[in-house]
mmCIF file with all atom_site columns, C-alpha atoms in Angstrom:
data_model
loop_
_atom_site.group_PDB
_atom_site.id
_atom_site.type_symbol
_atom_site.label_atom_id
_atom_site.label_alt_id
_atom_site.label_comp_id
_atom_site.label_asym_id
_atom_site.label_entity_id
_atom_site.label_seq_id
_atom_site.pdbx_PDB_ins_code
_atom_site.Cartn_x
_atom_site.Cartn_y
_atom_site.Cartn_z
_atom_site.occupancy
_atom_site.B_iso_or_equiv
_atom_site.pdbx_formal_charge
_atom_site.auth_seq_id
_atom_site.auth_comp_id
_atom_site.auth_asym_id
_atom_site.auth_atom_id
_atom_site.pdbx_PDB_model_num
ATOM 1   C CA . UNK A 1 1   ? 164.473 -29.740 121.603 1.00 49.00 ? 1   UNK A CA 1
ATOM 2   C CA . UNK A 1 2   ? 166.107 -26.577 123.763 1.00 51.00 ? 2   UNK A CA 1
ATOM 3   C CA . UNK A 1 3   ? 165.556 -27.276 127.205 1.00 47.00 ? 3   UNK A CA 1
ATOM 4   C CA . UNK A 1 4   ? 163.813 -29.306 130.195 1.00 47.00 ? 4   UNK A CA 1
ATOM 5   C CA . UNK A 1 5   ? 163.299 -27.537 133.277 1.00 44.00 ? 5   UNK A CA 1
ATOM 6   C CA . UNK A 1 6   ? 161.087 -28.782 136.319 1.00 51.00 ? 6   UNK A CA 1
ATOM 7   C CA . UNK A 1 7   ? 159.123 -30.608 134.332 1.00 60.00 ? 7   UNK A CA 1
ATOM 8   C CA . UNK A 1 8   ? 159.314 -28.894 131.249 1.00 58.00 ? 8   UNK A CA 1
ATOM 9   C CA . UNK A 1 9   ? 160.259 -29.139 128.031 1.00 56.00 ? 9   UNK A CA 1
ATOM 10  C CA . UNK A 1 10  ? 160.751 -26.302 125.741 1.00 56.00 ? 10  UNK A CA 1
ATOM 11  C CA . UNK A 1 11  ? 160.933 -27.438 121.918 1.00 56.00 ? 11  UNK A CA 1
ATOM 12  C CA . UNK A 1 12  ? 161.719 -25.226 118.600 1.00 55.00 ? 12  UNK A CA 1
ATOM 13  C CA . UNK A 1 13  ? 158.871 -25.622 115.903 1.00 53.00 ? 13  UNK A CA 1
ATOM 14  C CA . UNK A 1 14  ? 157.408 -24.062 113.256 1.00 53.00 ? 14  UNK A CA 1
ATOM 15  C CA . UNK A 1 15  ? 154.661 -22.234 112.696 1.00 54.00 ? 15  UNK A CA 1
ATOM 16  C CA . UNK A 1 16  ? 152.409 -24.875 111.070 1.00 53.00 ? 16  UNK A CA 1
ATOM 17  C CA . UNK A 1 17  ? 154.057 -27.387 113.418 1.00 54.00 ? 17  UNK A CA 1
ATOM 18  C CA . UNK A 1 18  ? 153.353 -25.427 116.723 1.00 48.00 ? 18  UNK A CA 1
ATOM 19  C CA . UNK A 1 19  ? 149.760 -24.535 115.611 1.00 54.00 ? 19  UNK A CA 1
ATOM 20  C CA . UNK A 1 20  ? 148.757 -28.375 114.946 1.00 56.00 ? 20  UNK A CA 1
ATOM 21  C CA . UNK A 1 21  ? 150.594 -29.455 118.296 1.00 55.00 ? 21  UNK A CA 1
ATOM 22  C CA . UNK A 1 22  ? 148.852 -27.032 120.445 1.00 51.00 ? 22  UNK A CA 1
ATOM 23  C CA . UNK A 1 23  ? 145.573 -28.215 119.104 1.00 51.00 ? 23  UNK A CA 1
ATOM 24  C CA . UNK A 1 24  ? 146.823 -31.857 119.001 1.00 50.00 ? 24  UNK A CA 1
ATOM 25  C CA . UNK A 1 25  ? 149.397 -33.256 120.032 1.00 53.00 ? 25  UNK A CA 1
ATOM 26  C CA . UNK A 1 26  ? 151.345 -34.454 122.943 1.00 67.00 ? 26  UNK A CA 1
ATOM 27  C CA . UNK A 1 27  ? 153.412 -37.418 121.588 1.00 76.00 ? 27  UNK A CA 1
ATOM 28  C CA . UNK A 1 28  ? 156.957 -36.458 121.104 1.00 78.00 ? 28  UNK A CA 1
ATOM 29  C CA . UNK A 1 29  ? 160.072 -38.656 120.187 1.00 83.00 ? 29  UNK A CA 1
ATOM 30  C CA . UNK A 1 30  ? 163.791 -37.652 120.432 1.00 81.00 ? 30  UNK A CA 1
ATOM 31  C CA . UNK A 1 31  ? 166.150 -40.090 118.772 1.00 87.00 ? 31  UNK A CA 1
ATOM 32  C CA . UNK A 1 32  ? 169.965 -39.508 118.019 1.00 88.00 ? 32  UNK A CA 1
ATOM 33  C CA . UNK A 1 33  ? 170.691 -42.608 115.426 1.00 88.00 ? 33  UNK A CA 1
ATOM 34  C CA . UNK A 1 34  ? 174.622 -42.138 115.694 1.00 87.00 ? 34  UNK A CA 1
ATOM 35  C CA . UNK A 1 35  ? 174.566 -43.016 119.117 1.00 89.00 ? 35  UNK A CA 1
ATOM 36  C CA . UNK A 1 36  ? 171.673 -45.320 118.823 1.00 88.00 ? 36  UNK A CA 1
ATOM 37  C CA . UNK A 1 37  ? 170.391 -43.483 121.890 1.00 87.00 ? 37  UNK A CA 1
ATOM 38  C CA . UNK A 1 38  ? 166.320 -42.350 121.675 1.00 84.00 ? 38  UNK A CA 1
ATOM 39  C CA . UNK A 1 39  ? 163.979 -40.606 124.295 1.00 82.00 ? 39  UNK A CA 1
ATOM 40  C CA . UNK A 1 40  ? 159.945 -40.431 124.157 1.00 79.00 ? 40  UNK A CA 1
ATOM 41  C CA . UNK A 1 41  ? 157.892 -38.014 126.189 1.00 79.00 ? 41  UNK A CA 1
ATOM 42  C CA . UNK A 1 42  ? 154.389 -37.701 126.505 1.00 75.00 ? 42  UNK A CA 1
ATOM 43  C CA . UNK A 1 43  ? 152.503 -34.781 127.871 1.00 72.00 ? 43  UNK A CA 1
ATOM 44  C CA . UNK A 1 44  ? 150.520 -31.364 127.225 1.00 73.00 ? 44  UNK A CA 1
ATOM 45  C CA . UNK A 1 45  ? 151.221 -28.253 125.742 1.00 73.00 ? 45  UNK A CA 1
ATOM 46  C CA . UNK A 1 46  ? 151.336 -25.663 127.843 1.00 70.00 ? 46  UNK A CA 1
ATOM 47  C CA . UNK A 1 47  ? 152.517 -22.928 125.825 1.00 70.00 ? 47  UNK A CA 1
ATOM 48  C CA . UNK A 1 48  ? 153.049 -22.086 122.220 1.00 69.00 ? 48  UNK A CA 1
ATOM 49  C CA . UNK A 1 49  ? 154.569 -18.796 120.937 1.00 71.00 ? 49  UNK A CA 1
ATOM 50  C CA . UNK A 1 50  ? 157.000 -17.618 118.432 1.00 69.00 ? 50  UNK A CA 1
ATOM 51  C CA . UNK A 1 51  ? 159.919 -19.202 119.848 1.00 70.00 ? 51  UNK A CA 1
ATOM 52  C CA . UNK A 1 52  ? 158.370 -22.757 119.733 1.00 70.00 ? 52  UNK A CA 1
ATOM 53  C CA . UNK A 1 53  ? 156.305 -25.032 122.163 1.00 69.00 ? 53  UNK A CA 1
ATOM 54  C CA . UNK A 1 54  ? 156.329 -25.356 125.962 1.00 73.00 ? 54  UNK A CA 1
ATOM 55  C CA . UNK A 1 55  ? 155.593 -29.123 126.981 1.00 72.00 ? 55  UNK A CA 1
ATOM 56  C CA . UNK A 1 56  ? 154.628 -30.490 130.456 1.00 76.00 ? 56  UNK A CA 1
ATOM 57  C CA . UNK A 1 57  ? 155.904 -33.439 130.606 1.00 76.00 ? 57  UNK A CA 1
ATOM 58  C CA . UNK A 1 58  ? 153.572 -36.138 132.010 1.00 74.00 ? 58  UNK A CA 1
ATOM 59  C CA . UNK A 1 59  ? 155.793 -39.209 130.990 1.00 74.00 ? 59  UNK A CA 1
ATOM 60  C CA . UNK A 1 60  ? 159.458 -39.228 129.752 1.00 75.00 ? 60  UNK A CA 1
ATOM 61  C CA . UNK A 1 61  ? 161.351 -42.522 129.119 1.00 74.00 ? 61  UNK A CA 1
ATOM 62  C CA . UNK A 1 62  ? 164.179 -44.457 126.954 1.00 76.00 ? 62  UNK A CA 1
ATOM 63  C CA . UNK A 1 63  ? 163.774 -47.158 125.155 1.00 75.00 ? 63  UNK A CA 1
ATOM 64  C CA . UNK A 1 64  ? 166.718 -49.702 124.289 1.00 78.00 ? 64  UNK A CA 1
ATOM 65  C CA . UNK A 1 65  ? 168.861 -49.237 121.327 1.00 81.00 ? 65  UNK A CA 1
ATOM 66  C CA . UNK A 1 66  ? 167.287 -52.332 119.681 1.00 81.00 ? 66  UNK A CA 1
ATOM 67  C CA . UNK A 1 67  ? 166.580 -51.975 115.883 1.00 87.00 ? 67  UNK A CA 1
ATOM 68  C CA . UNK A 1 68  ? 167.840 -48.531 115.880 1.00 89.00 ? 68  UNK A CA 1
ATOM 69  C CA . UNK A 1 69  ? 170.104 -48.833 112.397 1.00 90.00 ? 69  UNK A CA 1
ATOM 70  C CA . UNK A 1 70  ? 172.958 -46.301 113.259 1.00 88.00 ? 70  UNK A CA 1
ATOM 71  C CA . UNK A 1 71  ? 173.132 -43.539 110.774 1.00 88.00 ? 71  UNK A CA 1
ATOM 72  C CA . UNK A 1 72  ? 175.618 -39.608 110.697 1.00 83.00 ? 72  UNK A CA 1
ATOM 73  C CA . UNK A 1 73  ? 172.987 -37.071 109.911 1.00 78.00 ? 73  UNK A CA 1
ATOM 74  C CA . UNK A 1 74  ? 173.936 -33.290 109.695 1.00 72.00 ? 74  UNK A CA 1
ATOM 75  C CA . UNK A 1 75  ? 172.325 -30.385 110.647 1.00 66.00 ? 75  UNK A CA 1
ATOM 76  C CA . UNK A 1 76  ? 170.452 -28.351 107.846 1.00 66.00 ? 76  UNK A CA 1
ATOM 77  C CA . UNK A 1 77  ? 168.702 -25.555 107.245 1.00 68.00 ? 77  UNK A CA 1
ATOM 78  C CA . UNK A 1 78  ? 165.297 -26.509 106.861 1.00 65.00 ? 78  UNK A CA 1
ATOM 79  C CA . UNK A 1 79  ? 163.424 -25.993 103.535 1.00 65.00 ? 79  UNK A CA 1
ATOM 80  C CA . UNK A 1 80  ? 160.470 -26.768 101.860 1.00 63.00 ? 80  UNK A CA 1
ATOM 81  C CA . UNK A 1 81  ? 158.657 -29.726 100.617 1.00 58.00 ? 81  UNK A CA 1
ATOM 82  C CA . UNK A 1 82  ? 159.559 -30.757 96.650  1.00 65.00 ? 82  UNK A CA 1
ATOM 83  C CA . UNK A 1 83  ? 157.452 -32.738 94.408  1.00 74.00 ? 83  UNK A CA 1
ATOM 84  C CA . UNK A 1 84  ? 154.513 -32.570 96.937  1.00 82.00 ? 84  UNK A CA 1
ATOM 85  C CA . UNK A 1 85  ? 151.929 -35.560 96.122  1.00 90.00 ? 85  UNK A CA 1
ATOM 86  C CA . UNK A 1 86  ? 148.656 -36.381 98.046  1.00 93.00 ? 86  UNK A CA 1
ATOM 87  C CA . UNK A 1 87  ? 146.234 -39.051 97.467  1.00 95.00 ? 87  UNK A CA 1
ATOM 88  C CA . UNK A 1 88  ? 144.508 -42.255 99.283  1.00 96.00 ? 88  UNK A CA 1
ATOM 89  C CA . UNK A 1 89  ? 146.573 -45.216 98.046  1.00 96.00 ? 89  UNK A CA 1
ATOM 90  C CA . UNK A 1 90  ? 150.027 -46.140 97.826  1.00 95.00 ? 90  UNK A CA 1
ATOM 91  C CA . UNK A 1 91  ? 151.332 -46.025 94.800  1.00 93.00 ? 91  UNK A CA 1
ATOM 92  C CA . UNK A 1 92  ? 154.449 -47.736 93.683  1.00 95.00 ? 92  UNK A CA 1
ATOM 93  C CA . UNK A 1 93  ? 157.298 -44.376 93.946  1.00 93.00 ? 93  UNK A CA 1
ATOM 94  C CA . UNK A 1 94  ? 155.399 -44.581 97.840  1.00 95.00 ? 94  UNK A CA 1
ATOM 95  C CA . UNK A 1 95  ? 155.871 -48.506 97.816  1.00 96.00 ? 95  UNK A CA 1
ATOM 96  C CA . UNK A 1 96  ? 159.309 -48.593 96.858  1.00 96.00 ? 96  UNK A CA 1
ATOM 97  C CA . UNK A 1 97  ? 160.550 -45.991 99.648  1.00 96.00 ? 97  UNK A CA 1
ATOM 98  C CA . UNK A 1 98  ? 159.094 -47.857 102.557 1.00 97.00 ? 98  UNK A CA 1
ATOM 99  C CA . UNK A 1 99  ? 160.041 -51.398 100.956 1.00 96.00 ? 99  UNK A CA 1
ATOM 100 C CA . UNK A 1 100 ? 163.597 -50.087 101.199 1.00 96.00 ? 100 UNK A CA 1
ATOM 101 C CA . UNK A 1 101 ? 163.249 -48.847 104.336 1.00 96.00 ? 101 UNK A CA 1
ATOM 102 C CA . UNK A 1 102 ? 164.939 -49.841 107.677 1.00 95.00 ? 102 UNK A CA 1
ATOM 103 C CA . UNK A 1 103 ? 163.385 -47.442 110.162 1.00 94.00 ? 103 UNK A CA 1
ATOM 104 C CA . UNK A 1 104 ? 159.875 -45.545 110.368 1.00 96.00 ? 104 UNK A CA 1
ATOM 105 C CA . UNK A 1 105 ? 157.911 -43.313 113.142 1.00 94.00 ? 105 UNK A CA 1
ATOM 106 C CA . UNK A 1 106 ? 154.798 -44.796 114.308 1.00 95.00 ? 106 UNK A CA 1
ATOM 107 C CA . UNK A 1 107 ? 152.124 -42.081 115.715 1.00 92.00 ? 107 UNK A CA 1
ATOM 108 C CA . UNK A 1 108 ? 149.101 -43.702 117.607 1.00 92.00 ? 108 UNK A CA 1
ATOM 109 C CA . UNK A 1 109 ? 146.705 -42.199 120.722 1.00 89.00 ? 109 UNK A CA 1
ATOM 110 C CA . UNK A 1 110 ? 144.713 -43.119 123.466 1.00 86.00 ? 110 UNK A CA 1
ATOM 111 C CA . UNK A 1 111 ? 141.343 -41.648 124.034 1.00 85.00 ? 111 UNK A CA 1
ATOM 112 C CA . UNK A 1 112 ? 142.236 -40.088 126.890 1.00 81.00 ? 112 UNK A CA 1
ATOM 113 C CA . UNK A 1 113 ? 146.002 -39.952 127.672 1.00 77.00 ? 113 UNK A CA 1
ATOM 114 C CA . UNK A 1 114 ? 146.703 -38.545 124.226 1.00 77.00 ? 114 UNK A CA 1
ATOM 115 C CA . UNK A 1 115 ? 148.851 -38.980 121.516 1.00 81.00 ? 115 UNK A CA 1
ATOM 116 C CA . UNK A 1 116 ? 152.065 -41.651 121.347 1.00 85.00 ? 116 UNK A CA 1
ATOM 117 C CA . UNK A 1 117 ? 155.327 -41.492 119.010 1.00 86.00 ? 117 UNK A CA 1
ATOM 118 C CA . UNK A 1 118 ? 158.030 -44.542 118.439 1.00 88.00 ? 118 UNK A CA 1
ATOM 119 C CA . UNK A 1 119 ? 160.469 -45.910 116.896 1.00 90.00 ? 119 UNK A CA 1
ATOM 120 C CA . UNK A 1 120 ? 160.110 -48.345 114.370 1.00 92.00 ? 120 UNK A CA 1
ATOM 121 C CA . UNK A 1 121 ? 163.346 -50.293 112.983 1.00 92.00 ? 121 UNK A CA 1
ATOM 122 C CA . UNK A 1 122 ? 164.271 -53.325 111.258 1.00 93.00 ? 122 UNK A CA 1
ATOM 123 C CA . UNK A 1 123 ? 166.318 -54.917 107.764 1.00 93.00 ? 123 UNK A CA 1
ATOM 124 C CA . UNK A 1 124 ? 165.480 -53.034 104.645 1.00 94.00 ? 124 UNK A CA 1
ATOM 125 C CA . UNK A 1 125 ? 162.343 -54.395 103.999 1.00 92.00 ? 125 UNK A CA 1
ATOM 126 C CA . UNK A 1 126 ? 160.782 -55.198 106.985 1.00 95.00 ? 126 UNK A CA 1
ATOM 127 C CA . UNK A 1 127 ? 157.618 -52.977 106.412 1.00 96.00 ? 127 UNK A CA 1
ATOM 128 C CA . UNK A 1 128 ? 155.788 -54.382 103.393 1.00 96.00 ? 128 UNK A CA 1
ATOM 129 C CA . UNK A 1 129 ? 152.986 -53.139 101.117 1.00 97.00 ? 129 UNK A CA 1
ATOM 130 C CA . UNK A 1 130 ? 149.959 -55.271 100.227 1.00 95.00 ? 130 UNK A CA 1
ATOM 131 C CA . UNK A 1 131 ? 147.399 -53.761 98.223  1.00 93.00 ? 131 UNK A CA 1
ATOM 132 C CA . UNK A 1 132 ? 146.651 -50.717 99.911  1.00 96.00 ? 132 UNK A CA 1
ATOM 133 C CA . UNK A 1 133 ? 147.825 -52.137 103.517 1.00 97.00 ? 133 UNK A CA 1
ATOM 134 C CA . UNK A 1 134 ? 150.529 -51.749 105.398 1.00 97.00 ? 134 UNK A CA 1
ATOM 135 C CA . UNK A 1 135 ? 152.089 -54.103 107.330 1.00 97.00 ? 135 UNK A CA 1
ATOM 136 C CA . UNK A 1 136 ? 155.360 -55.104 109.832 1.00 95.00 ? 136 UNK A CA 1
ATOM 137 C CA . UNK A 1 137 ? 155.818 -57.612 112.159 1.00 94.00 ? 137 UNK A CA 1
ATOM 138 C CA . UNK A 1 138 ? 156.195 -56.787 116.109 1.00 89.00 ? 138 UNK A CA 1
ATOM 139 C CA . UNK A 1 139 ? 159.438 -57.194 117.419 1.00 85.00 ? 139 UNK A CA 1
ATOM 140 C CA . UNK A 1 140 ? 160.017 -57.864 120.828 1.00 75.00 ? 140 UNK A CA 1
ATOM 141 C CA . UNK A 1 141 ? 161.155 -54.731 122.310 1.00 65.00 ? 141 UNK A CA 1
ATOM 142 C CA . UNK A 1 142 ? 160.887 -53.026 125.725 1.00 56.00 ? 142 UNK A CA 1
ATOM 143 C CA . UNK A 1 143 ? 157.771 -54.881 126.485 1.00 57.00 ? 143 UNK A CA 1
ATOM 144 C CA . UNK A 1 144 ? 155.845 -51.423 127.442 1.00 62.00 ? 144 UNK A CA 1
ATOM 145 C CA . UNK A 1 145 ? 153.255 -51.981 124.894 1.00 77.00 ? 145 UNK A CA 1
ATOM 146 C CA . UNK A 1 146 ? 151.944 -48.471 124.414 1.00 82.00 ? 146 UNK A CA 1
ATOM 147 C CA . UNK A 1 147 ? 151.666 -48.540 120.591 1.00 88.00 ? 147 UNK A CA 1
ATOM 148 C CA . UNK A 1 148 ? 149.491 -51.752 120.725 1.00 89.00 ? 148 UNK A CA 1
ATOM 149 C CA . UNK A 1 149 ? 147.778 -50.933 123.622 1.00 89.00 ? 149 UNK A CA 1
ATOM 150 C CA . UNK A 1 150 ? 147.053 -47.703 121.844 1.00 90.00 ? 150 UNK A CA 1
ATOM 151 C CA . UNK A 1 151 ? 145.649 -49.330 119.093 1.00 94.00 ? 151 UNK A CA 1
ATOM 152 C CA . UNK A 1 152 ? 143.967 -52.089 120.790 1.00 93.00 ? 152 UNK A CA 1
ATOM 153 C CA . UNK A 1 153 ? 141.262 -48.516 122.126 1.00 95.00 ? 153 UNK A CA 1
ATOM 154 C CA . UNK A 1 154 ? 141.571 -46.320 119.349 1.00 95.00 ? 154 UNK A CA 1
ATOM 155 C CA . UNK A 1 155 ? 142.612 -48.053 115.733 1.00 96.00 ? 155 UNK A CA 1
ATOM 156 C CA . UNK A 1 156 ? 143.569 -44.620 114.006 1.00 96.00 ? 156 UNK A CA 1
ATOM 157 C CA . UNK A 1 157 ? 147.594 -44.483 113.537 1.00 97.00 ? 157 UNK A CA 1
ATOM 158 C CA . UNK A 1 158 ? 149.571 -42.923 110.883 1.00 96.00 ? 158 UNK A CA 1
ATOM 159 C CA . UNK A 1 159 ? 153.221 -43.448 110.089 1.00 97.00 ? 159 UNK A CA 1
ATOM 160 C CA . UNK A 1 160 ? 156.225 -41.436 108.314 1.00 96.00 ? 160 UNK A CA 1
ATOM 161 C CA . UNK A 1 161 ? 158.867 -43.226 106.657 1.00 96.00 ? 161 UNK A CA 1
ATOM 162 C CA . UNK A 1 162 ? 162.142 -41.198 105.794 1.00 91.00 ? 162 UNK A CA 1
ATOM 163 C CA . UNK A 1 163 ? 164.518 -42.073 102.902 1.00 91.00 ? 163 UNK A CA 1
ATOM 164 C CA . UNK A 1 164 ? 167.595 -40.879 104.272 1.00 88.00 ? 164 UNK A CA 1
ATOM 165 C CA . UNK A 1 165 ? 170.039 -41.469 101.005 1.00 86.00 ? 165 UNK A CA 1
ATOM 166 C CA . UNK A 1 166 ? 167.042 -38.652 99.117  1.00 85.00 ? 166 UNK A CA 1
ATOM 167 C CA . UNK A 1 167 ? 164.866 -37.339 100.964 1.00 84.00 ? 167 UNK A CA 1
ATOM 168 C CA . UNK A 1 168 ? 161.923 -38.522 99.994  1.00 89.00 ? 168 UNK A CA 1
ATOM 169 C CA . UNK A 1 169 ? 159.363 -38.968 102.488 1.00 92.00 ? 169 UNK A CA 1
ATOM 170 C CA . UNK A 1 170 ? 156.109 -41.024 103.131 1.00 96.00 ? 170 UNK A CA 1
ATOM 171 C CA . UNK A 1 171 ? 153.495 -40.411 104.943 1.00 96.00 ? 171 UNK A CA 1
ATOM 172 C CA . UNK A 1 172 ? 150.519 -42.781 105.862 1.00 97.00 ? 172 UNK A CA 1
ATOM 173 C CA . UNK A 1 173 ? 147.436 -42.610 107.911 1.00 97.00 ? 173 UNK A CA 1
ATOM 174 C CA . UNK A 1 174 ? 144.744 -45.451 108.344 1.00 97.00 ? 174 UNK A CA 1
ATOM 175 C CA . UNK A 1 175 ? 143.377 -47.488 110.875 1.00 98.00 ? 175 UNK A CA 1
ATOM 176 C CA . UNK A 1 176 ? 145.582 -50.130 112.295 1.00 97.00 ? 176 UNK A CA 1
ATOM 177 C CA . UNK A 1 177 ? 144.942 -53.430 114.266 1.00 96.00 ? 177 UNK A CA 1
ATOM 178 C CA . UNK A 1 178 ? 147.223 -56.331 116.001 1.00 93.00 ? 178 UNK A CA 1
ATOM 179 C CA . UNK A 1 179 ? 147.447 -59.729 114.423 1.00 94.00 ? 179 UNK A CA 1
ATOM 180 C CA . UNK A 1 180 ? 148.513 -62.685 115.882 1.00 91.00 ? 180 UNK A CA 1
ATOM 181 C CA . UNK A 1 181 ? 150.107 -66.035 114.723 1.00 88.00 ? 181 UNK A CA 1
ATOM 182 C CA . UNK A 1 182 ? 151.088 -68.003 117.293 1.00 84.00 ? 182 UNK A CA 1
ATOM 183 C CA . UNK A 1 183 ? 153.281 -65.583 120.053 1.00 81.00 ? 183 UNK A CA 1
ATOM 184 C CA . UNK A 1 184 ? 154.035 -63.750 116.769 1.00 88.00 ? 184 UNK A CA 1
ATOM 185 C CA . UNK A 1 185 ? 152.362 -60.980 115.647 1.00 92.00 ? 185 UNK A CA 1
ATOM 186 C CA . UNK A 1 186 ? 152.271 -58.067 113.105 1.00 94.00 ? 186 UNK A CA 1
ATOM 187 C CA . UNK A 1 187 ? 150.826 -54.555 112.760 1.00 96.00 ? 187 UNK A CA 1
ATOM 188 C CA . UNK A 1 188 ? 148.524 -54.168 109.687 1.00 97.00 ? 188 UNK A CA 1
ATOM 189 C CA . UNK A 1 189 ? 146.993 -50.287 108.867 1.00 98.00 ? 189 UNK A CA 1
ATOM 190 C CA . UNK A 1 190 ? 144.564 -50.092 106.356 1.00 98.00 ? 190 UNK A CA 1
ATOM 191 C CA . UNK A 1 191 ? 145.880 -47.059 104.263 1.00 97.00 ? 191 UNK A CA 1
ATOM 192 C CA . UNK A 1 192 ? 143.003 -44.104 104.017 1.00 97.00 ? 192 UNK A CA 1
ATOM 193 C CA . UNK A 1 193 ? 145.881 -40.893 103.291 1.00 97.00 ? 193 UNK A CA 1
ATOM 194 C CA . UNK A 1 194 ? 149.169 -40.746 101.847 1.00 97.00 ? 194 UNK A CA 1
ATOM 195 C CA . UNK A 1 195 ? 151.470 -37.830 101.114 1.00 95.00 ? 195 UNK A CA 1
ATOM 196 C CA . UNK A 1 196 ? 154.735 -38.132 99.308  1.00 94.00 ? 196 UNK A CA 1
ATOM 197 C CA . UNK A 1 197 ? 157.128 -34.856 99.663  1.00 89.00 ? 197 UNK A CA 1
ATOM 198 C CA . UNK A 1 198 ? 161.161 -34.336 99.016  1.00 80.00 ? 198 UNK A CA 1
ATOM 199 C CA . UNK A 1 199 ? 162.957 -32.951 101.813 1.00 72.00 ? 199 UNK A CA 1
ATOM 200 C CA . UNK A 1 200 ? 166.758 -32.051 101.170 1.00 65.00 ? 200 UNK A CA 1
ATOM 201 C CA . UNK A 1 201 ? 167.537 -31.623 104.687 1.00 64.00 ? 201 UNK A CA 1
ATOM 202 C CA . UNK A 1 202 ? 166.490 -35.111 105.900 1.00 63.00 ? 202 UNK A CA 1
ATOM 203 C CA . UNK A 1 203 ? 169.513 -36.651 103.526 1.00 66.00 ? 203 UNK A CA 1
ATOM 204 C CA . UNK A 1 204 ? 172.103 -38.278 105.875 1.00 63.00 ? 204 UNK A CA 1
ATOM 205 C CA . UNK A 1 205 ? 175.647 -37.740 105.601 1.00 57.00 ? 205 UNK A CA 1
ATOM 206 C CA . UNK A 1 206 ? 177.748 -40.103 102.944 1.00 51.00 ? 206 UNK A CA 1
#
C-alpha cells in the first residue's frame, strides 16, 4: 500500500494483479506480523493504471492481534514463480506445507458486497488435510463474522498458505461450509484447484 486519502487508498500492483482486481476484486488485507498489527479494507476499484490500483474504501477495520504468530520479514525484490504446479487435488509436497503451517489467508465474497480477505493463524498444524478437504477449526476471534457469514450466502472460498522458512506456496480454491459440534465449529472446503509455486521473496528473515 502507498497512500489513503479521503477515502482512498492507492495500492502498488502488478500488471496481472491490477488487471484481475479491477475485474474482481475488492477484498484487501494489510498485515505487519512483527508488530502483530493487521488492517482489512473492503471496497471498489476505482482506478487502475500503471502505477497500481486506486481503491474506495467502503469498509476499513483492525482486527486483534490474536493468532497472529510474530515473524521479521524483509523487503525483496519480487520475482517469479519456481517449480510452478497446477492440478485439482492436494497432493502430499501441497499437504505437508499447510500441515506445517501456522498462518494462512482466507478469500471469501458476498453476492453483493463483494469480495473478503483475513487472517488465518494458529499452532503448526492447525489446518489439516483429509482426502481432498481442507479443514481448521474456528477460533473465537473478533466476533465480526464476515468470513462465515460470507460463506453461509456464497460457499466458493479459496485460500493461500505461505511457507515462510522456503517459499513455497499453496494455493486452494473449493467450496467451503461451517460445521458445528457443540459451540465449536470448523471450516471444511472441498478442494476443486490447487497451485503450488516457489517464491524467494516470501522467505522470512533467520
Amino acid at each position: 500500500m502507498t497512500g489513503f486519502h479521503e477515502g482512498e487508498l492507492a495500492v502498488q500492483a502488478r500488471a496481472g494483479v491490477r488487471e484481475q482486481a479491477a475485474r474482481l476484486g475488492r477484498g484487501m488485507l494489510a498485515i505487519d506480523f512483527a508488530s502483530r498489527r493487521r488492517v482489512r479494507v473492503n471496497g471498489t476499484v476505482a482506478d487502475a493504471d500503471a502505477d497500481g490500483l486506486t481503491v474506495a474504501v467502503d469498509q476499513a477495520f483492525g482486527n486483534c492481534p490474536r493468532y497472529i504468530q510474530p515473524r521479521d520479514l524483509s523487503p525483496a525484490q519480487p520475482s517469479a514463480a519456481q517449480d510452478f504446479r497446477r492440478g485439482d487435488t492436494l497432493g502430499e509436497s501441497a499437504a505437508a506445507v499447510i500441515g506445517a503451517a501456522d498462518t494462512f489467508f482466507l478469500g471469501t465474497e458476498h453476492p453483493s458486497r463483494g469480495a473478503d480477505a483475513s487472517h488465518r493463524g494458529g499452532p503448526p498444524g492447525f489446518a489439516r488435510v483429509a482426502g481432498n478437504t481442507l479443514w481448521w477449526p474456528d477460533y473465537p476471534g473478533n466476533n465480526m463474522f464476515n468470513s462465515l457469514g460470507n460463506l453461509a450466502v456464497d460457499p466458493a472460498a479459496a485460500v493461500l498458505v505461505v511457507d515462510f522458512a522456503t517459499g513455497a506456496t499453496v494455493q486452494v480454491s473449493g467450496t467451503g461450509a461451517v460445521e458445528w459440534s457443540g459451540t465449536d465449529r470448523r471450516v471444511v472446503l472441498a478442494v476443486e484447484a490447487v497451485v503450488e509455486s516457489r517464491r524467494p521473496d516470501l522467505r522470512a528473515v533467520d
